[in-house]
Coordinates of N, CA, C and O in Angstrom, one line a residue:
M42 N -23.1 4.3 -17.1 CA -23.0 5.3 -15.7 C -21.7 5.4 -15.6 O -21.2 4.3 -14.9
P43 N -21.5 6.6 -14.9 CA -20.2 6.8 -14.1 C -20.1 6.3 -12.9 O -20.9 6.3 -12.4
D44 N -18.9 5.6 -12.9 CA -18.4 5.3 -11.3 C -18.7 6.7 -10.2 O -18.3 7.5 -10.5
S45 N -19.4 6.5 -9.3 CA -19.8 7.2 -8.1 C -18.9 7.0 -7.0 O -18.9 7.7 -6.1
R46 N -18.0 5.9 -6.9 CA -17.0 5.6 -6.1 C -15.9 6.8 -6.0 O -15.6 7.3 -6.7
P47 N -15.5 7.1 -4.6 CA -14.8 8.3 -4.7 C -13.2 7.7 -5.1 O -13.0 6.6 -5.0
L48 N -12.7 8.5 -5.4 CA -10.9 8.3 -5.7 C -10.1 8.0 -4.6 O -10.3 8.7 -3.5
V49 N -9.9 7.0 -4.5 CA -8.6 6.2 -3.9 C -7.5 6.5 -3.3 O -6.5 6.2 -4.7
E50 N -6.8 7.1 -2.5 CA -5.2 7.1 -2.5 C -4.7 6.4 -2.1 O -4.8 6.1 -0.9
I51 N -3.7 5.5 -2.7 CA -2.9 4.9 -2.5 C -1.5 5.0 -2.3 O -1.1 5.6 -3.4
L52 N -1.0 4.5 -1.1 CA 0.6 4.9 -1.3 C 1.4 3.1 -1.5 O 1.1 2.4 -0.4
L53 N 1.7 3.1 -2.3 CA 2.8 1.6 -2.6 C 4.2 2.0 -1.8 O 4.9 2.9 -2.9
V54 N 4.6 1.2 -1.1 CA 5.8 1.5 -0.9 C 6.8 0.4 -1.4 O 6.6 -0.9 -0.7
E55 N 7.5 0.3 -2.0 CA 8.5 -0.6 -3.0 C 9.6 -0.1 -3.5 O 9.6 1.0 -3.7
D56 N 10.7 -0.7 -3.6 CA 12.0 -0.7 -4.0 C 12.6 -1.1 -4.7 O 13.4 -0.9 -6.1
S57 N 11.8 -2.4 -5.5 CA 11.9 -3.0 -6.6 C 10.9 -2.5 -8.0 O 10.0 -2.3 -8.0
E58 N 11.8 -1.7 -8.9 CA 11.5 -1.2 -10.3 C 10.6 -1.7 -10.9 O 9.5 -1.5 -11.2
P59 N 11.1 -3.2 -11.2 CA 10.1 -3.9 -11.6 C 8.7 -4.5 -11.1 O 7.6 -4.3 -11.6
D60 N 8.7 -4.1 -9.9 CA 7.7 -4.5 -9.1 C 6.6 -3.2 -9.1 O 5.5 -3.6 -9.2
I61 N 7.4 -2.1 -9.4 CA 6.6 -0.8 -9.0 C 5.9 -1.1 -10.3 O 4.6 -0.6 -10.6
L62 N 6.7 -1.2 -11.4 CA 6.0 -0.9 -12.9 C 4.7 -2.2 -12.9 O 3.8 -1.6 -13.8
L63 N 4.9 -3.5 -12.6 CA 4.1 -4.2 -12.6 C 2.8 -3.8 -11.6 O 1.6 -3.8 -12.3
T64 N 2.9 -3.2 -10.5 CA 1.7 -3.0 -10.0 C 0.9 -1.9 -11.1 O 0.1 -1.8 -10.5
Q65 N 1.5 -0.5 -11.1 CA 1.2 -0.2 -12.1 C 0.4 -0.3 -13.3 O -0.7 0.2 -13.5
E66 N 1.1 -1.4 -13.7 CA 0.5 -1.6 -14.9 C -1.0 -2.5 -14.7 O -2.1 -2.3 -15.4
A67 N -0.7 -3.4 -13.5 CA -2.3 -4.1 -12.8 C -3.2 -2.9 -12.4 O -4.1 -3.9 -12.7
F68 N -3.0 -2.1 -11.9 CA -3.8 -1.1 -11.7 C -4.3 -0.4 -12.9 O -5.7 -0.5 -12.8
A69 N -3.8 -0.2 -13.8 CA -4.1 0.5 -14.8 C -5.1 -0.9 -15.9 O -6.1 -0.2 -16.6
E70 N -4.8 -1.7 -15.9 CA -5.3 -3.1 -16.2 C -6.6 -3.5 -16.0 O -7.7 -3.7 -16.4
A71 N -6.7 -3.4 -14.6 CA -7.7 -3.5 -14.0 C -8.6 -2.4 -13.8 O -9.7 -2.6 -13.1
Q72 N -8.6 -1.4 -14.0 CA -8.9 0.0 -13.9 C -9.4 0.2 -12.9 O -10.6 0.6 -12.6
V73 N -8.8 0.2 -11.6 CA -8.7 0.8 -10.6 C -9.0 2.2 -10.5 O -8.2 3.2 -10.6
R74 N -10.1 2.8 -9.9 CA -10.4 4.0 -9.7 C -9.3 4.4 -8.5 O -9.9 4.4 -7.1
N75 N -8.0 5.1 -8.8 CA -7.2 5.6 -7.8 C -6.3 6.6 -8.3 O -6.0 6.7 -9.3
R76 N -5.6 6.7 -7.3 CA -4.1 7.6 -7.2 C -3.0 6.7 -6.6 O -3.1 6.7 -5.3
L77 N -2.6 6.3 -7.4 CA -1.3 5.8 -6.8 C 0.2 6.2 -6.8 O 0.9 6.7 -7.9
H78 N 0.3 6.3 -5.4 CA 1.6 7.1 -5.3 C 2.7 6.0 -4.9 O 2.6 5.0 -4.2
V79 N 4.4 6.1 -5.1 CA 5.0 5.4 -4.7 C 6.1 6.6 -4.0 O 6.6 7.1 -4.3
A80 N 6.9 5.3 -3.1 CA 7.8 5.7 -2.1 C 8.6 4.5 -2.0 O 8.3 3.5 -2.2
R81 N 10.1 4.9 -2.7 CA 10.9 3.4 -2.9 C 11.6 3.3 -1.7 O 12.5 2.3 -2.0
D82 N 11.5 3.6 -0.7 CA 12.3 3.2 0.5 C 11.2 3.7 1.8 O 10.5 4.1 1.8
G83 N 11.7 2.8 3.0 CA 10.9 2.8 4.1 C 11.4 4.7 4.5 O 10.2 5.2 4.9
D84 N 12.1 5.2 4.4 CA 12.5 6.5 5.0 C 11.5 7.4 4.3 O 10.9 8.5 4.7
E85 N 11.5 7.4 2.7 CA 10.5 8.2 1.7 C 9.4 7.9 2.4 O 8.3 8.3 2.0
A86 N 8.8 6.6 2.4 CA 7.1 6.4 3.2 C 7.0 7.0 4.0 O 6.0 8.1 4.1
I87 N 7.9 7.2 5.1 CA 7.5 8.2 6.3 C 7.4 9.8 6.0 O 6.8 10.3 6.2
D88 N 8.4 10.1 5.0 CA 8.5 11.4 5.0 C 7.2 11.6 4.3 O 6.5 12.9 4.2
F89 N 6.4 11.1 3.3 CA 5.6 10.8 2.4 C 4.2 11.1 3.6 O 3.4 11.9 3.4
L90 N 4.2 10.2 4.4 CA 2.8 9.9 5.3 C 3.3 11.3 6.3 O 1.9 11.8 6.5
R91 N 4.2 11.8 6.4 CA 4.5 12.9 7.3 C 4.5 14.2 6.6 O 4.6 15.2 7.1
R92 N 4.4 14.1 5.4 CA 4.6 15.5 4.7 C 5.3 16.6 4.6 O 5.4 17.4 4.8
Q93 N 6.7 15.6 4.7 CA 7.7 16.2 4.9 C 8.9 16.6 3.9 O 8.3 15.9 2.5
G94 N 9.6 17.6 3.7 CA 10.7 17.5 2.6 C 9.9 18.0 1.2 O 8.8 18.5 1.1
E95 N 10.1 16.7 -0.1 CA 9.7 17.0 -1.0 C 8.0 16.5 -1.4 O 7.5 16.8 -2.5
H96 N 8.0 15.8 -0.2 CA 6.4 15.5 0.0 C 5.6 16.4 0.8 O 4.5 15.6 1.2
A97 N 5.9 17.3 0.7 CA 5.3 18.6 1.9 C 3.4 18.5 1.0 O 2.4 18.8 2.3
G98 N 3.4 18.4 0.0 CA 2.2 18.8 -0.5 C 1.2 17.1 -0.4 O 0.2 16.9 -1.4
A99 N 1.7 16.0 -0.5 CA 1.3 14.9 0.0 C -0.1 14.5 0.3 O 0.0 15.3 1.1
P100 N -0.9 13.8 -0.5 CA -2.3 13.4 0.1 C -2.2 12.4 0.9 O -1.1 11.7 1.0
R101 N -2.9 12.1 2.1 CA -3.1 11.4 3.4 C -3.5 10.1 2.3 O -4.6 10.4 1.8
P102 N -2.6 9.3 2.5 CA -3.3 7.8 1.4 C -4.5 7.1 2.3 O -4.2 7.0 3.7
D103 N -5.6 6.8 1.5 CA -6.7 5.5 2.5 C -6.1 4.3 2.5 O -6.5 3.7 3.7
V104 N -5.2 3.6 1.9 CA -5.0 2.3 2.1 C -3.3 2.6 1.6 O -2.8 3.4 0.7
I105 N -2.2 1.5 2.4 CA -0.8 1.3 2.2 C -0.5 0.0 1.6 O -0.8 -0.8 2.2
L106 N -0.1 -0.1 0.6 CA 0.7 -1.3 0.3 C 2.1 -1.4 0.6 O 2.6 -0.5 -0.1
L107 N 2.9 -2.2 1.6 CA 3.9 -2.0 1.9 C 4.7 -3.5 1.8 O 4.6 -4.2 2.2
D108 N 5.8 -3.4 1.3 CA 6.8 -4.4 1.2 C 7.7 -4.8 2.4 O 7.6 -3.3 3.5
I109 N 8.0 -5.7 2.5 CA 9.0 -5.8 3.8 C 10.6 -5.5 3.4 O 11.1 -4.6 4.0
N110 N 11.0 -6.3 2.3 CA 12.5 -6.0 2.5 C 13.0 -4.8 1.5 O 13.0 -5.0 0.2
M111 N 13.4 -3.9 2.4 CA 13.7 -2.7 1.7 C 15.0 -2.2 2.1 O 15.2 -2.4 3.2
P112 N 15.5 -1.7 1.5 CA 17.2 -0.9 2.1 C 16.9 0.3 3.2 O 15.6 0.8 2.9
R113 N 17.9 0.8 4.2 CA 17.5 1.8 4.8 C 16.6 1.6 6.0 O 16.8 1.1 7.0
K114 N 15.1 1.4 5.8 CA 14.1 1.0 7.0 C 13.4 0.3 6.1 O 12.6 0.5 5.2
N115 N 13.2 -1.0 6.8 CA 12.1 -2.0 6.0 C 10.7 -1.9 6.4 O 10.4 -1.2 7.3
G116 N 9.9 -2.8 5.9 CA 8.4 -2.3 6.1 C 8.1 -2.4 7.5 O 7.0 -2.1 7.7
L117 N 8.6 -3.4 7.9 CA 8.4 -4.0 9.4 C 8.5 -2.8 10.5 O 7.6 -1.9 11.0
E118 N 9.7 -2.1 9.9 CA 10.0 -0.5 10.8 C 9.3 0.3 10.5 O 8.6 1.3 11.5
V119 N 8.4 0.7 9.1 CA 7.9 1.5 8.9 C 6.6 1.2 9.5 O 5.8 2.4 9.9
L120 N 5.8 -0.1 9.2 CA 4.6 -0.3 10.3 C 4.6 0.0 11.3 O 3.7 0.6 11.9
A121 N 5.5 -0.5 12.1 CA 5.7 0.0 13.6 C 6.0 1.4 13.9 O 4.9 2.2 15.0
E122 N 6.5 2.1 12.9 CA 6.4 3.6 13.4 C 5.2 4.3 12.8 O 4.9 5.1 13.6
L123 N 4.5 4.2 11.5 CA 3.3 4.6 11.3 C 1.9 4.0 12.6 O 1.2 5.3 12.9
K124 N 2.4 3.1 13.1 CA 0.9 2.6 13.8 C 1.2 3.2 15.3 O 0.2 3.2 16.2
A125 N 2.7 3.2 15.6 CA 2.6 4.2 16.9 C 2.3 6.2 16.9 O 2.5 6.6 17.7
D126 N 2.2 6.3 15.6 CA 1.8 8.1 15.6 C 0.5 8.1 15.0 O -0.2 7.4 14.4
P127 N -0.4 8.8 16.3 CA -1.7 8.8 16.3 C -2.3 9.4 15.2 O -3.5 9.0 14.9
K128 N -1.3 10.1 14.4 CA -2.1 10.7 13.4 C -2.1 9.9 12.1 O -2.7 10.0 10.9
L129 N -1.3 9.0 12.2 CA -1.1 7.8 11.1 C -1.9 6.6 11.3 O -2.4 5.6 10.1
A130 N -2.1 6.0 12.3 CA -2.4 4.6 12.9 C -3.5 4.2 12.4 O -3.8 3.1 11.9
S131 N -4.4 5.0 12.3 CA -5.7 4.7 11.4 C -5.7 4.5 10.0 O -6.6 3.6 9.4
I132 N -4.8 4.4 9.0 CA -4.3 3.9 7.9 C -4.4 2.6 7.6 O -3.4 2.2 8.7
P133 N -5.3 1.9 7.1 CA -4.7 0.7 6.7 C -4.1 -0.2 5.8 O -3.4 0.6 4.6
V134 N -2.5 -0.8 6.3 CA -1.5 -1.2 6.0 C -1.4 -2.8 5.4 O -2.1 -3.5 6.3
L135 N -1.6 -2.8 4.0 CA -1.3 -4.6 3.7 C -0.2 -4.9 3.3 O 0.6 -3.9 2.3
M136 N 0.6 -5.7 3.9 CA 1.9 -6.1 3.6 C 1.6 -7.0 2.2 O 0.8 -7.4 1.8
L137 N 2.5 -6.3 1.5 CA 2.6 -6.8 0.2 C 4.0 -7.1 -0.3 O 4.8 -6.3 -0.9
T138 N 4.5 -8.6 -0.1 CA 5.7 -8.9 -0.4 C 6.0 -10.4 -0.9 O 5.4 -11.0 -1.1
T139 N 7.4 -10.7 -1.1 CA 7.6 -12.0 -1.2 C 8.0 -13.1 -0.3 O 7.9 -14.0 -0.4
S140 N 7.9 -12.2 0.9 CA 8.8 -13.3 2.0 C 7.4 -13.9 2.6 O 6.3 -13.4 2.9
Q141 N 7.5 -15.1 2.7 CA 6.5 -16.1 3.1 C 7.4 -16.8 4.8 O 6.4 -17.5 5.2
A142 N 8.1 -16.1 5.1 CA 8.8 -15.9 6.5 C 7.7 -15.9 7.4 O 6.7 -15.0 7.6
E143 N 7.3 -17.4 8.5 CA 6.4 -17.1 9.5 C 6.8 -16.1 10.2 O 5.7 -15.4 10.9
T144 N 7.6 -15.7 10.4 CA 8.1 -14.5 11.7 C 7.7 -13.4 10.9 O 7.1 -12.5 11.7
D145 N 7.7 -13.3 9.6 CA 7.2 -11.6 8.9 C 6.0 -11.6 9.1 O 5.7 -10.5 9.4
V146 N 5.4 -12.9 9.2 CA 3.6 -12.6 9.0 C 3.6 -12.5 10.7 O 2.6 -11.4 10.7
T147 N 3.9 -13.3 11.3 CA 3.8 -12.6 12.7 C 4.2 -11.4 13.1 O 3.1 -10.6 14.0
N148 N 5.2 -11.0 12.9 CA 5.7 -9.5 13.1 C 4.6 -8.4 12.3 O 4.3 -7.4 13.0
A149 N 4.3 -8.9 11.1 CA 3.3 -8.0 11.0 C 2.2 -7.6 11.5 O 1.6 -6.5 11.6
Y150 N 1.5 -8.7 11.5 CA 0.2 -8.8 12.7 C 0.6 -8.4 13.9 O -0.4 -7.2 14.4
A151 N 1.5 -8.4 14.3 CA 2.1 -7.8 15.8 C 1.9 -6.1 15.7 O 1.8 -5.7 16.8
R152 N 2.3 -6.1 14.6 CA 2.2 -4.4 14.5 C 1.0 -3.9 13.7 O 1.2 -3.0 13.1
H153 N 0.3 -4.6 13.7 CA -1.2 -4.0 13.4 C -1.4 -4.0 11.9 O -2.1 -3.3 11.5
A154 N -0.6 -5.0 11.1 CA -1.4 -4.8 9.5 C -2.5 -5.5 9.4 O -2.8 -6.0 10.1
S155 N -3.1 -4.9 8.5 CA -4.5 -5.0 8.1 C -4.7 -6.5 7.3 O -5.8 -6.7 6.8
G156 N -3.8 -6.8 6.6 CA -3.4 -8.1 5.9 C -2.0 -8.4 5.4 O -1.0 -7.7 5.6
Y157 N -2.0 -9.8 5.1 CA -0.6 -10.0 4.4 C -0.8 -11.0 3.1 O -1.4 -11.5 3.3
V158 N -0.3 -10.3 2.5 CA -0.6 -10.5 0.9 C 1.2 -10.8 0.3 O 1.8 -10.3 0.1
I159 N 1.2 -12.5 0.2 CA 2.5 -12.8 -0.9 C 2.2 -12.2 -2.3 O 1.4 -12.7 -2.9
K160 N 3.0 -11.9 -2.8 CA 3.3 -11.4 -4.2 C 3.1 -12.7 -5.5 O 4.0 -13.6 -5.3
P161 N 2.2 -12.5 -5.9 CA 2.1 -13.8 -6.8 C 2.8 -13.3 -8.1 O 3.1 -12.5 -8.2
V162 N 3.4 -14.4 -8.3 CA 4.5 -14.6 -9.5 C 3.5 -14.5 -11.2 O 2.7 -15.4 -11.1
G163 N 3.8 -13.6 -11.7 CA 3.4 -13.5 -13.1 C 2.7 -12.6 -13.1 O 1.8 -12.4 -12.3
F164 N 2.2 -12.0 -14.8 CA 1.8 -10.8 -14.9 C 0.3 -11.0 -14.6 O -0.7 -10.3 -13.5
E165 N -0.3 -12.3 -14.8 CA -2.0 -12.5 -14.8 C -2.2 -12.8 -13.8 O -3.1 -12.2 -12.7
N166 N -1.6 -13.5 -12.8 CA -1.7 -14.0 -11.3 C -1.6 -12.6 -10.5 O -2.4 -12.4 -9.5
F167 N -0.6 -12.1 -10.6 CA -0.6 -10.2 -10.0 C -2.1 -9.6 -10.3 O -2.6 -9.4 -9.2
L168 N -2.5 -9.8 -11.3 CA -3.5 -8.9 -11.9 C -4.8 -9.2 -11.3 O -5.3 -8.9 -10.9
D169 N -5.0 -10.7 -11.2 CA -5.8 -11.5 -10.2 C -6.1 -10.9 -8.8 O -6.7 -10.4 -8.4
A170 N -4.9 -10.7 -8.2 CA -4.7 -10.4 -7.0 C -4.9 -8.6 -6.8 O -5.5 -8.4 -5.7
I171 N -4.5 -7.7 -7.6 CA -5.0 -6.5 -7.7 C -6.5 -6.3 -7.7 O -7.1 -5.7 -7.2
R172 N -7.0 -7.0 -8.9 CA -8.5 -7.2 -9.0 C -9.2 -7.4 -7.8 O -10.3 -7.1 -7.1
A173 N -8.9 -8.8 -6.9 CA -9.4 -8.8 -5.6 C -9.2 -8.0 -4.5 O -10.3 -7.8 -4.3
F174 N -7.8 -7.3 -4.6 CA -7.8 -6.4 -3.8 C -8.7 -5.1 -3.9 O -9.3 -4.2 -3.2
E175 N -8.9 -4.8 -5.3 CA -10.0 -3.5 -5.8 C -11.5 -4.1 -5.5 O -12.3 -3.3 -4.6
N176 N -11.7 -5.4 -5.9 CA -13.0 -5.7 -5.2 C -13.5 -5.8 -3.7 O -14.2 -5.1 -3.6
F177 N -12.3 -5.9 -3.1 CA -13.0 -5.9 -1.6 C -12.5 -4.5 -1.0 O -13.5 -4.1 -0.6
W178 N -11.4 -4.0 -1.0 CA -10.4 -2.9 -0.5 C -11.1 -2.0 -1.1 O -11.5 -0.8 -0.2
L179 N -11.5 -1.6 -2.1 CA -12.1 -0.6 -2.8 C -13.2 -0.1 -3.2 O -13.8 0.6 -4.2
T180 N -13.8 -1.5 -3.1 CA -15.4 -1.5 -3.5 C -16.6 -1.7 -2.1 O -17.3 -0.9 -1.6
F181 N -16.1 -2.1 -1.3 CA -16.5 -2.7 0.0 C -16.3 -2.0 1.4 O -16.9 -1.7 2.5
V182 N -14.8 -1.6 1.5 CA -14.3 -1.2 2.9 C -14.4 0.5 2.8 O -14.4 0.8 1.6
R183 N -14.8 0.8 3.8 CA -14.9 2.3 4.0 C -13.8 2.8 4.8 O -13.3 2.2 6.2
F184 N -13.3 3.8 4.4 CA -11.8 4.1 5.1 C -12.1 5.4 5.9 O -13.2 5.6 5.9
P185 N -11.2 5.3 7.0 CA -11.8 6.8 7.7 C -11.3 7.8 7.2 O -10.6 8.1 6.3
P186 N -12.4 9.1 7.6 CA -12.4 9.9 7.0 C -10.6 10.6 6.6 O -10.2 10.5 7.9
R187 N -10.7 11.4 5.8 CA -9.0 12.1 5.9 C -9.0 13.2 6.4 O -10.0 14.1 6.8
P188 N -8.2 13.5 7.4 CA -8.1 15.0 8.4 C -7.7 15.9 7.5 O -7.2 16.1 6.4

């Protein structure tokens, strides 16, 4: 029986090419029904979300996976900017990062992150995390309608 769940638009904001490839592989391996888009820094993420420049035709993501430690504009700055924008504020944002710093956790939630996930080490552990993400976020969660 075909999967009747709608296709979910996911924006991964990540500057590490190995982590991008690992995430793409994990989503493929977990057979998550989605379209994974990638922004490689905070400025590109804002352009994608506001559909500016080369991202003029970008879809509105249903959920964002956002790294903290990035050049130009870090994840906490991106989170604050998008949560301050009434057109973007309703998009759930999960921080997906290697940072275990309590200040980063506190600052992420203060800026209205929907969750804070520390990247697991190793492909199998990361795959388990993606499967858990898929099981909860893409199976049970209802996202706001796309404008």
